[in-house]
Amino acid sequence: MANQLQGLDSMNKKIILKINSAYGFGLVKGSIVIYATLKNQTLQTAIIPVNKNELKFASDIIWHMDNATLKKLKMDNASIRVECFRIPIDKSNSNERLGYLLLKVKGAQTIYPTSNDRIENLSYKLIGSKNCSYDLNLSLLIEDSNDKAIGKSPEKIKSLKWINNKNKNVETSLKKKDNKHYEENIEVDLPNPDVNIMSEQIDISPEKHEYQNELHFDVDVQQKNIEELEEWKDRQMILFNEKMKTKEEQLLKEFNNKWSNDRKRIEEELAYAMSKCKALAKDLDKMSDKLKERDAIVTAKELELACQKDSMDNKYIGLMSSNTQTNDELSKNIFELKKKLHGSEKMNTLLRKENEELKYNNNCGLHVQELEEKISNLESNLEEANRSCMFFKERWIASVRKINQMYTKFHGTKTDDLLLNNKQNIQNILTNQLVERQHDEEKLRTLLNDISKLRHDMTNTNYLDL
């Protein structure tokens, strides 16, 4: 039994991480190393310098363990952390992490040394890469090295198959009992026909007898493990039920509190809404009373308006009759006025003809022609007077300029007596020119008076002719 226990405790399980190649490292300067960590146990690959975009590692990272630790890792859902670091050329700088990834132990491929199963190689992208995307082509395996102790004889292979089938039957029976919630002990004893078959297939020898005892011991160990798992399951169910009860109580309390709060809030809202409805009902009553009063007022006004309309219709009929009479009278008056206007137009034409005849027959026409000639002569004289006035003005301005020039030239050489004489001469000349100008202005005034008189006479003669 001690030897059997030592065999069970041996490190017969391997977790192998095979890193085949890597892609996307063409721009990385330096070299690369990969670290793999499982359960605080870190292993690394060889340092590989970067020369190409595709790198070939062909390195394996192996963790040795027993069956119990492997089961514990699977139950804990443990994972392997794979990290890729860049080692710079300058060794003074620290290593730079390019990325990482996590691999679950449950997802590993299980292989046996005797089997010829194909190994699955998968590509993974590194997480946490800043600039580029890096890929690793690798495979995660679980190898059971206990199979190496078993030979390749057909009898042993048959016995192994029989044991596996028996274990499967036990597992199915356990599942059925778990589904039906039975709590009975499971006996894993071989039936008599199976034992007879095994005795027929396997020769009775001491080595084979020991091997059969080992198989029975394995079955007993499995039964104990199953019982322990059932006890653990029952405990966990009890804990789970207790937690569920506490959570249910908490949820019920929360629901009660929420329900009470919602009820209070809804009652308050309903009370507020009821008060609003009552106020609105009062307002409606008041408005209905006001509308009734307004309807009464409107009906009274409608009656008044109907009476006024009748009176207005009567007045309109009377006005229409009087309007027809006035229209007839106006039409008669218009006809008479048209007749008078036609007669006055005839009289006007006759008077105009007589006026023209009187103009040409009497001497008034000759007198008018003479007056027109006088007016034209006076207008020509007026134009000449204006021209002479402008000429005198220009000459006066030119003389003043010459005097100023002479004064500026001879200011330094002449004496004060000469200057006084020149001033007197200039004043005499200016007075003479002013006198002449006054005479011209008097002549112009007389001419203008004569022209105004002639125009007045012309207007009087024309009025008399008319």
Short mmCIF file of C-alpha atoms in Angstrom, two decimals:
data_model
loop_
_atom_site.label_atom_id
_atom_site.label_comp_id
_atom_site.label_asym_id
_atom_site.label_seq_id
_atom_site.Cartn_x
_atom_site.Cartn_y
_atom_site.Cartn_z
CA MET A 1 0.00 0.00 0.00
CA ALA A 2 2.86 2.38 0.74
CA ASN A 3 4.30 1.80 -2.71
CA GLN A 4 0.91 2.51 -4.23
CA LEU A 5 0.63 5.79 -2.33
CA GLN A 6 4.10 6.78 -3.44
CA GLY A 7 3.08 6.08 -7.02
CA LEU A 8 0.03 8.29 -6.68
CA ASP A 9 2.02 11.17 -5.24
CA SER A 10 4.64 11.13 -8.02
CA MET A 11 4.85 14.03 -10.49
CA ASN A 12 3.26 12.26 -13.43
CA LYS A 13 1.56 15.30 -15.11
CA LYS A 14 3.12 17.92 -17.36
CA ILE A 15 1.79 21.26 -18.64
CA ILE A 16 3.76 22.09 -21.77
CA LEU A 17 3.71 25.51 -23.46
CA LYS A 18 5.15 25.19 -26.97
CA ILE A 19 6.07 28.51 -28.60
CA ASN A 20 6.64 27.91 -32.29
CA SER A 21 6.97 31.34 -33.92
CA ALA A 22 6.20 35.04 -33.61
CA TYR A 23 5.08 37.65 -36.16
CA GLY A 24 5.15 41.44 -36.39
CA PHE A 25 8.51 42.08 -34.70
CA GLY A 26 10.29 43.56 -37.74
CA LEU A 27 10.47 47.10 -36.32
CA VAL A 28 11.70 46.02 -32.89
CA LYS A 29 15.34 46.84 -32.15
CA GLY A 30 17.26 44.50 -29.90
CA SER A 31 16.24 41.00 -28.82
CA ILE A 32 13.12 39.32 -27.40
CA VAL A 33 12.44 37.05 -24.45
CA ILE A 34 9.14 35.47 -23.35
CA TYR A 35 8.16 34.81 -19.72
CA ALA A 36 5.40 32.37 -18.70
CA THR A 37 3.95 32.41 -15.16
CA LEU A 38 1.76 29.70 -13.60
CA LYS A 39 0.93 29.72 -9.89
CA ASN A 40 3.78 32.14 -9.01
CA GLN A 41 6.25 29.98 -10.92
CA THR A 42 7.88 31.94 -13.77
CA LEU A 43 9.85 30.35 -16.61
CA GLN A 44 11.42 31.96 -19.66
CA THR A 45 12.53 31.10 -23.16
CA ALA A 46 15.92 31.67 -24.68
CA ILE A 47 16.79 35.23 -25.75
CA ILE A 48 16.24 35.60 -29.50
CA PRO A 49 17.67 38.54 -31.49
CA VAL A 50 15.28 40.26 -33.88
CA ASN A 51 16.34 40.00 -37.52
CA LYS A 52 13.09 39.49 -39.43
CA ASN A 53 9.39 40.11 -39.14
CA GLU A 54 8.88 36.39 -38.43
CA LEU A 55 10.81 34.81 -35.55
CA LYS A 56 11.13 31.09 -34.83
CA PHE A 57 11.38 30.08 -31.17
CA ALA A 58 10.90 26.29 -31.14
CA SER A 59 11.17 26.31 -27.35
CA ASP A 60 9.08 24.51 -24.73
CA ILE A 61 8.19 25.67 -21.21
CA ILE A 62 7.26 22.72 -18.95
CA TRP A 63 5.66 22.63 -15.48
CA HIS A 64 5.74 19.27 -13.62
CA MET A 65 2.94 18.47 -11.17
CA ASP A 66 0.77 15.69 -9.83
CA ASN A 67 -2.83 14.89 -10.62
CA ALA A 68 -4.24 16.62 -7.53
CA THR A 69 -2.60 19.97 -8.28
CA LEU A 70 -3.76 19.76 -11.90
CA LYS A 71 -7.34 19.17 -10.77
CA LYS A 72 -7.07 22.05 -8.34
CA LEU A 73 -5.81 24.33 -11.10
CA LYS A 74 -8.73 23.34 -13.29
CA MET A 75 -11.24 23.83 -10.49
CA ASP A 76 -9.76 27.26 -9.68
CA ASN A 77 -9.91 28.15 -13.38
CA ALA A 78 -6.23 29.08 -13.29
CA SER A 79 -4.53 30.74 -16.24
CA ILE A 80 -0.99 31.04 -17.58
CA ARG A 81 0.28 34.59 -18.08
CA VAL A 82 2.56 34.89 -21.12
CA GLU A 83 4.55 38.15 -21.36
CA CYS A 84 6.83 39.32 -24.17
CA PHE A 85 9.70 41.71 -23.34
CA ARG A 86 12.14 43.61 -25.52
CA ILE A 87 15.76 43.62 -24.36
CA PRO A 88 17.39 46.81 -25.68
CA ILE A 89 20.87 46.91 -27.21
CA ASP A 90 21.96 49.39 -24.55
CA LYS A 91 21.95 47.27 -21.39
CA SER A 92 21.69 50.33 -19.15
CA ASN A 93 18.03 50.70 -20.18
CA SER A 94 15.35 48.50 -18.64
CA ASN A 95 13.37 45.88 -20.51
CA GLU A 96 10.23 47.04 -22.30
CA ARG A 97 7.06 44.95 -22.22
CA LEU A 98 5.57 44.59 -25.70
CA GLY A 99 2.39 42.78 -24.63
CA TYR A 100 0.89 39.85 -22.81
CA LEU A 101 -1.83 37.20 -23.06
CA LEU A 102 -3.67 34.80 -20.73
CA LEU A 103 -4.17 31.09 -21.44
CA LYS A 104 -6.66 29.01 -19.45
CA VAL A 105 -5.46 25.65 -18.15
CA LYS A 106 -8.90 24.20 -18.89
CA GLY A 107 -8.45 24.99 -22.58
CA ALA A 108 -5.24 22.94 -22.83
CA GLN A 109 -5.11 19.90 -25.12
CA THR A 110 -4.64 16.59 -23.27
CA ILE A 111 -2.33 14.05 -24.95
CA TYR A 112 -0.84 10.69 -24.06
CA PRO A 113 2.60 9.43 -25.08
CA THR A 114 1.11 6.33 -26.70
CA SER A 115 -1.45 8.31 -28.72
CA ASN A 116 -0.77 9.87 -32.09
CA ASP A 117 -3.07 12.90 -31.70
CA ARG A 118 -2.41 15.98 -33.79
CA ILE A 119 -1.21 18.98 -31.78
CA GLU A 120 -3.28 22.13 -32.32
CA ASN A 121 -1.21 25.25 -32.96
CA LEU A 122 -3.08 28.54 -32.54
CA SER A 123 -2.07 32.17 -33.10
CA TYR A 124 -2.78 34.78 -30.42
CA LYS A 125 -2.46 38.57 -30.50
CA LEU A 126 -0.63 40.18 -27.62
CA ILE A 127 -2.74 42.46 -25.43
CA GLY A 128 -1.51 45.91 -24.43
CA SER A 129 0.74 46.59 -27.42
CA LYS A 130 0.98 50.35 -27.98
CA ASN A 131 2.04 50.85 -31.58
CA CYS A 132 2.08 47.52 -33.46
CA SER A 133 0.22 44.22 -33.35
CA TYR A 134 2.30 41.22 -32.34
CA ASP A 135 1.22 37.59 -32.88
CA LEU A 136 2.45 34.40 -31.20
CA ASN A 137 1.92 30.92 -32.64
CA LEU A 138 1.84 28.46 -29.75
CA SER A 139 0.12 25.41 -28.29
CA LEU A 140 -0.78 24.47 -24.69
CA LEU A 141 -0.66 20.76 -23.81
CA ILE A 142 -1.25 18.51 -20.78
CA GLU A 143 0.80 15.31 -20.99
CA ASP A 144 0.09 12.30 -18.75
CA SER A 145 3.45 10.55 -18.29
CA ASN A 146 1.89 7.72 -16.22
CA ASP A 147 0.95 5.95 -19.42
CA LYS A 148 4.63 5.16 -20.05
CA ALA A 149 4.61 2.60 -17.26
CA ILE A 150 2.01 0.57 -19.16
CA GLY A 151 3.36 -1.74 -21.79
CA LYS A 152 2.06 -2.27 -25.26
CA SER A 153 0.69 -5.76 -24.69
CA PRO A 154 -2.86 -6.32 -25.95
CA GLU A 155 -3.97 -7.83 -22.63
CA LYS A 156 -3.03 -4.68 -20.71
CA ILE A 157 -4.69 -2.48 -23.30
CA LYS A 158 -7.89 -4.53 -22.96
CA SER A 159 -7.77 -4.25 -19.18
CA LEU A 160 -7.33 -0.49 -19.44
CA LYS A 161 -10.32 -0.24 -21.75
CA TRP A 162 -12.40 -2.29 -19.33
CA ILE A 163 -11.39 -0.01 -16.43
CA ASN A 164 -12.27 3.09 -18.41
CA ASN A 165 -15.68 1.67 -19.31
CA LYS A 166 -16.31 0.79 -15.68
CA ASN A 167 -15.36 4.31 -14.55
CA LYS A 168 -17.75 5.74 -17.11
CA ASN A 169 -20.58 3.55 -15.82
CA VAL A 170 -19.86 4.71 -12.27
CA GLU A 171 -19.92 8.35 -13.35
CA THR A 172 -23.25 7.92 -15.15
CA SER A 173 -24.77 6.25 -12.10
CA LEU A 174 -23.52 9.11 -9.93
CA LYS A 175 -25.05 11.67 -12.25
CA LYS A 176 -28.40 9.90 -12.17
CA LYS A 177 -28.39 9.83 -8.40
CA ASP A 178 -27.48 13.50 -8.22
CA ASN A 179 -30.38 14.37 -10.50
CA LYS A 180 -32.82 12.35 -8.36
CA HIS A 181 -31.39 13.90 -5.12
CA TYR A 182 -30.57 10.58 -3.55
CA GLU A 183 -28.08 10.44 -0.71
CA GLU A 184 -27.11 6.79 -0.81
CA ASN A 185 -23.59 5.36 -0.72
CA ILE A 186 -22.22 4.12 -4.04
CA GLU A 187 -20.56 0.74 -4.14
CA VAL A 188 -18.12 0.22 -6.99
CA ASP A 189 -17.83 -3.56 -6.92
CA LEU A 190 -17.43 -5.54 -10.05
CA PRO A 191 -20.26 -7.94 -10.90
CA ASN A 192 -19.57 -11.66 -11.09
CA PRO A 193 -19.81 -12.03 -14.87
CA ASP A 194 -17.34 -9.18 -15.36
CA VAL A 195 -14.94 -10.81 -12.91
CA ASN A 196 -15.25 -14.12 -14.70
CA ILE A 197 -14.53 -12.40 -17.99
CA MET A 198 -11.47 -10.75 -16.51
CA SER A 199 -10.30 -14.05 -15.04
CA GLU A 200 -10.68 -15.66 -18.42
CA GLN A 201 -8.88 -12.88 -20.27
CA ILE A 202 -6.04 -12.34 -17.77
CA ASP A 203 -3.83 -15.19 -16.59
CA ILE A 204 -3.57 -15.77 -12.85
CA SER A 205 -0.07 -14.66 -11.92
CA PRO A 206 1.29 -12.70 -8.95
CA GLU A 207 2.14 -9.63 -11.02
CA LYS A 208 -1.29 -9.50 -12.56
CA HIS A 209 -2.88 -10.06 -9.17
CA GLU A 210 -0.99 -7.06 -7.80
CA TYR A 211 -2.07 -5.01 -10.76
CA GLN A 212 -5.69 -6.00 -10.13
CA ASN A 213 -5.33 -4.98 -6.49
CA GLU A 214 -3.99 -1.61 -7.63
CA LEU A 215 -7.02 -1.19 -9.84
CA HIS A 216 -9.32 -1.94 -6.90
CA PHE A 217 -7.39 0.56 -4.82
CA ASP A 218 -7.84 3.21 -7.53
CA VAL A 219 -11.56 2.54 -7.52
CA ASP A 220 -11.67 2.90 -3.73
CA VAL A 221 -9.77 6.18 -3.95
CA GLN A 222 -12.16 7.43 -6.60
CA GLN A 223 -15.11 6.44 -4.39
CA LYS A 224 -13.61 8.35 -1.46
CA ASN A 225 -13.05 11.38 -3.68
CA ILE A 226 -16.64 11.15 -4.86
CA GLU A 227 -17.91 11.00 -1.28
CA GLU A 228 -15.77 14.00 -0.33
CA LEU A 229 -17.08 15.90 -3.35
CA GLU A 230 -20.66 15.07 -2.37
CA GLU A 231 -20.05 16.28 1.18
CA TRP A 232 -18.47 19.47 -0.17
CA LYS A 233 -21.40 19.84 -2.52
CA ASP A 234 -23.90 19.45 0.35
CA ARG A 235 -22.04 22.03 2.44
CA GLN A 236 -21.93 24.43 -0.46
CA MET A 237 -25.64 23.91 -1.07
CA ILE A 238 -26.39 24.65 2.59
CA LEU A 239 -24.26 27.81 2.43
CA PHE A 240 -25.88 28.76 -0.84
CA ASN A 241 -29.37 28.29 0.60
CA GLU A 242 -28.48 30.37 3.65
CA LYS A 243 -27.09 33.13 1.45
CA MET A 244 -30.17 32.97 -0.73
CA LYS A 245 -32.42 33.28 2.33
CA THR A 246 -30.51 36.31 3.58
CA LYS A 247 -30.61 37.86 0.12
CA GLU A 248 -34.33 37.13 -0.15
CA GLU A 249 -34.93 38.79 3.20
CA GLN A 250 -32.88 41.81 2.15
CA LEU A 251 -34.72 42.01 -1.17
CA LEU A 252 -38.08 41.69 0.57
CA LYS A 253 -37.15 44.49 2.95
CA GLU A 254 -35.99 46.64 0.05
CA PHE A 255 -39.18 45.88 -1.88
CA ASN A 256 -41.30 46.69 1.17
CA ASN A 257 -39.48 49.97 1.68
CA LYS A 258 -39.80 50.83 -1.99
CA TRP A 259 -43.45 49.83 -2.01
CA SER A 260 -44.20 51.95 1.08
CA ASN A 261 -42.31 54.91 -0.38
CA ASP A 262 -44.08 54.52 -3.71
CA ARG A 263 -47.41 54.21 -1.94
CA LYS A 264 -46.80 57.40 0.05
CA ARG A 265 -45.67 59.22 -3.05
CA ILE A 266 -48.68 58.02 -5.05
CA GLU A 267 -51.06 58.94 -2.22
CA GLU A 268 -49.55 62.42 -2.05
CA GLU A 269 -49.82 62.78 -5.81
CA LEU A 270 -53.44 61.58 -5.71
CA ALA A 271 -54.30 64.00 -2.90
CA TYR A 272 -52.71 66.84 -4.83
CA ALA A 273 -54.55 65.79 -7.98
CA MET A 274 -57.86 65.56 -6.07
CA SER A 275 -57.39 69.05 -4.66
CA LYS A 276 -56.67 70.29 -8.16
CA CYS A 277 -59.78 68.54 -9.49
CA LYS A 278 -61.93 70.11 -6.77
CA ALA A 279 -60.55 73.55 -7.53
CA LEU A 280 -61.16 72.99 -11.23
CA ALA A 281 -64.73 71.83 -10.50
CA LYS A 282 -65.38 75.04 -8.54
CA ASP A 283 -63.93 77.08 -11.36
CA LEU A 284 -66.16 75.23 -13.82
CA ASP A 285 -69.25 75.99 -11.75
CA LYS A 286 -68.33 79.67 -11.62
CA MET A 287 -67.66 79.75 -15.34
CA SER A 288 -70.97 78.01 -16.09
CA ASP A 289 -72.84 80.63 -14.01
CA LYS A 290 -71.02 83.41 -15.83
CA LEU A 291 -71.83 81.81 -19.18
CA LYS A 292 -75.52 81.59 -18.27
CA GLU A 293 -75.56 85.28 -17.35
CA ARG A 294 -73.79 86.14 -20.57
CA ASP A 295 -76.27 84.04 -22.55
CA ALA A 296 -79.16 85.99 -21.01
CA ILE A 297 -77.45 89.30 -21.81
CA VAL A 298 -76.72 88.15 -25.37
CA THR A 299 -80.34 87.09 -25.95
CA ALA A 300 -81.58 90.49 -24.71
CA LYS A 301 -79.13 92.25 -27.00
CA GLU A 302 -80.20 90.05 -29.90
CA LEU A 303 -83.83 91.08 -29.35
CA GLU A 304 -82.82 94.74 -29.28
CA LEU A 305 -80.79 94.31 -32.42
CA ALA A 306 -83.70 92.58 -34.15
CA CYS A 307 -85.98 95.54 -33.32
CA GLN A 308 -83.34 97.98 -34.50
CA LYS A 309 -82.92 95.99 -37.67
CA ASP A 310 -86.64 96.17 -38.42
CA SER A 311 -86.64 99.93 -37.87
CA MET A 312 -83.54 100.30 -40.03
CA ASP A 313 -85.18 98.27 -42.78
CA ASN A 314 -88.23 100.54 -42.72
CA LYS A 315 -86.01 103.61 -42.82
CA TYR A 316 -84.04 102.11 -45.68
CA ILE A 317 -87.21 101.53 -47.69
CA GLY A 318 -88.31 105.15 -47.09
CA LEU A 319 -84.87 106.46 -48.05
CA MET A 320 -84.86 104.38 -51.22
CA SER A 321 -88.23 105.84 -52.27
CA SER A 322 -87.06 109.39 -51.50
CA ASN A 323 -83.78 108.68 -53.29
CA THR A 324 -85.61 107.72 -56.45
CA GLN A 325 -87.54 111.00 -56.33
CA THR A 326 -84.39 113.06 -55.80
CA ASN A 327 -82.65 111.18 -58.61
CA ASP A 328 -85.49 112.05 -60.97
CA GLU A 329 -85.33 115.71 -59.95
CA LEU A 330 -81.54 115.81 -60.34
CA SER A 331 -81.74 114.23 -63.77
CA LYS A 332 -84.22 116.90 -64.83
CA ASN A 333 -81.99 119.67 -63.45
CA ILE A 334 -78.93 118.21 -65.19
CA PHE A 335 -80.81 118.12 -68.49
CA GLU A 336 -81.82 121.77 -68.12
CA LEU A 337 -78.26 122.82 -67.16
CA LYS A 338 -76.88 121.01 -70.19
CA LYS A 339 -79.25 122.95 -72.39
CA LYS A 340 -78.15 126.24 -70.79
CA LEU A 341 -74.46 125.30 -71.19
CA HIS A 342 -74.97 124.53 -74.86
CA GLY A 343 -76.61 127.92 -75.36
CA SER A 344 -73.82 129.74 -73.46
CA GLU A 345 -71.18 128.01 -75.62
CA LYS A 346 -72.93 129.25 -78.73
CA MET A 347 -73.04 132.79 -77.33
CA ASN A 348 -69.32 132.62 -76.44
CA THR A 349 -68.37 131.63 -79.98
CA LEU A 350 -70.44 134.51 -81.38
CA LEU A 351 -68.81 137.02 -78.98
CA ARG A 352 -65.31 135.85 -79.91
CA LYS A 353 -66.05 136.33 -83.56
CA GLU A 354 -67.36 139.84 -82.89
CA ASN A 355 -64.26 140.69 -80.80
CA GLU A 356 -61.93 139.69 -83.62
CA GLU A 357 -63.90 141.75 -86.08
CA LEU A 358 -63.73 144.77 -83.77
CA LYS A 359 -59.94 144.39 -83.41
CA TYR A 360 -59.28 144.54 -87.12
CA ASN A 361 -61.88 147.19 -87.92
CA ASN A 362 -60.82 149.85 -85.32
CA ASN A 363 -57.45 151.63 -84.83
CA CYS A 364 -56.71 149.66 -81.67
CA GLY A 365 -54.62 147.19 -83.61
CA LEU A 366 -52.26 149.90 -84.86
CA HIS A 367 -51.91 151.35 -81.38
CA VAL A 368 -51.00 147.93 -80.00
CA GLN A 369 -48.33 147.43 -82.67
CA GLU A 370 -46.75 150.79 -81.84
CA LEU A 371 -46.70 149.93 -78.15
CA GLU A 372 -45.02 146.61 -78.89
CA GLU A 373 -42.31 148.35 -80.92
CA LYS A 374 -41.68 150.81 -78.07
CA ILE A 375 -41.38 147.93 -75.61
CA SER A 376 -38.82 146.18 -77.82
CA ASN A 377 -36.78 149.41 -78.12
CA LEU A 378 -36.86 149.97 -74.38
CA GLU A 379 -35.74 146.40 -73.76
CA SER A 380 -32.77 146.86 -76.14
CA ASN A 381 -31.84 150.12 -74.36
CA LEU A 382 -32.01 148.32 -71.03
CA GLU A 383 -29.64 145.65 -72.27
CA GLU A 384 -27.17 148.30 -73.49
CA ALA A 385 -27.35 150.07 -70.14
CA ASN A 386 -26.60 146.83 -68.32
CA ARG A 387 -23.65 146.23 -70.60
CA SER A 388 -22.27 149.73 -70.01
CA CYS A 389 -22.70 149.26 -66.26
CA MET A 390 -20.72 146.04 -66.41
CA PHE A 391 -18.05 147.77 -68.50
CA PHE A 392 -17.74 150.60 -65.96
CA LYS A 393 -17.49 148.08 -63.15
CA GLU A 394 -14.67 146.25 -64.90
CA ARG A 395 -12.81 149.50 -65.60
CA TRP A 396 -13.23 150.60 -61.99
CA ILE A 397 -11.81 147.30 -60.73
CA ALA A 398 -8.86 147.55 -63.15
CA SER A 399 -8.11 151.14 -62.05
CA VAL A 400 -8.16 150.10 -58.40
CA ARG A 401 -5.68 147.33 -59.17
CA LYS A 402 -3.38 149.76 -61.02
CA ILE A 403 -3.53 152.20 -58.12
CA ASN A 404 -2.55 149.46 -55.73
CA GLN A 405 0.33 148.40 -57.98
CA MET A 406 1.57 151.98 -58.28
CA TYR A 407 1.32 152.43 -54.54
CA THR A 408 3.42 149.32 -53.95
CA LYS A 409 6.04 150.36 -56.55
CA PHE A 410 6.57 153.93 -55.49
CA HIS A 411 6.09 153.49 -51.77
CA GLY A 412 9.79 153.65 -50.93
CA THR A 413 10.87 156.47 -53.33
CA LYS A 414 8.03 159.07 -53.26
CA THR A 415 7.63 161.53 -50.46
CA ASP A 416 4.57 162.04 -48.36
CA ASP A 417 3.47 165.13 -50.39
CA LEU A 418 3.38 163.24 -53.64
CA LEU A 419 1.42 160.50 -52.00
CA LEU A 420 -1.16 162.98 -50.76
CA ASN A 421 -1.51 164.48 -54.26
CA ASN A 422 -1.93 161.04 -55.76
CA LYS A 423 -4.57 160.18 -53.19
CA GLN A 424 -6.50 163.37 -54.00
CA ASN A 425 -6.31 162.65 -57.72
CA ILE A 426 -7.52 159.13 -57.15
CA GLN A 427 -10.38 160.33 -55.01
CA ASN A 428 -11.39 162.85 -57.70
CA ILE A 429 -11.38 160.11 -60.34
CA LEU A 430 -13.46 157.84 -58.15
CA THR A 431 -15.99 160.59 -57.41
CA ASN A 432 -16.33 161.35 -61.13
CA GLN A 433 -16.91 157.68 -61.87
CA LEU A 434 -19.49 157.43 -59.07
CA VAL A 435 -21.35 160.44 -60.45
CA GLU A 436 -21.42 158.90 -63.92
CA ARG A 437 -22.67 155.67 -62.44
CA GLN A 438 -25.47 157.47 -60.59
CA HIS A 439 -26.55 159.15 -63.85
CA ASP A 440 -26.65 155.76 -65.56
CA GLU A 441 -28.72 154.27 -62.75
CA GLU A 442 -31.23 157.16 -62.98
CA LYS A 443 -31.56 156.56 -66.71
CA LEU A 444 -32.19 152.86 -66.08
CA ARG A 445 -34.85 153.66 -63.51
CA THR A 446 -36.65 155.99 -65.90
CA LEU A 447 -36.53 153.32 -68.60
CA LEU A 448 -37.95 150.71 -66.22
CA ASN A 449 -40.76 153.06 -65.23
CA ASP A 450 -41.61 153.69 -68.88
CA ILE A 451 -41.65 149.93 -69.56
CA SER A 452 -43.97 149.30 -66.62
CA LYS A 453 -46.33 152.05 -67.80
CA LEU A 454 -46.40 150.62 -71.31
CA ARG A 455 -47.17 147.15 -69.99
CA HIS A 456 -49.97 148.56 -67.86
CA ASP A 457 -51.41 150.34 -70.90
CA MET A 458 -51.16 147.13 -72.93
CA THR A 459 -53.05 145.15 -70.32
CA ASN A 460 -55.75 147.81 -70.13
CA THR A 461 -56.20 147.86 -73.89
CA ASN A 462 -56.43 144.05 -74.08
CA TYR A 463 -59.03 143.97 -71.29
CA LEU A 464 -61.10 146.59 -73.06
CA ASP A 465 -60.94 144.64 -76.31
CA LEU A 466 -62.21 141.56 -74.57
#
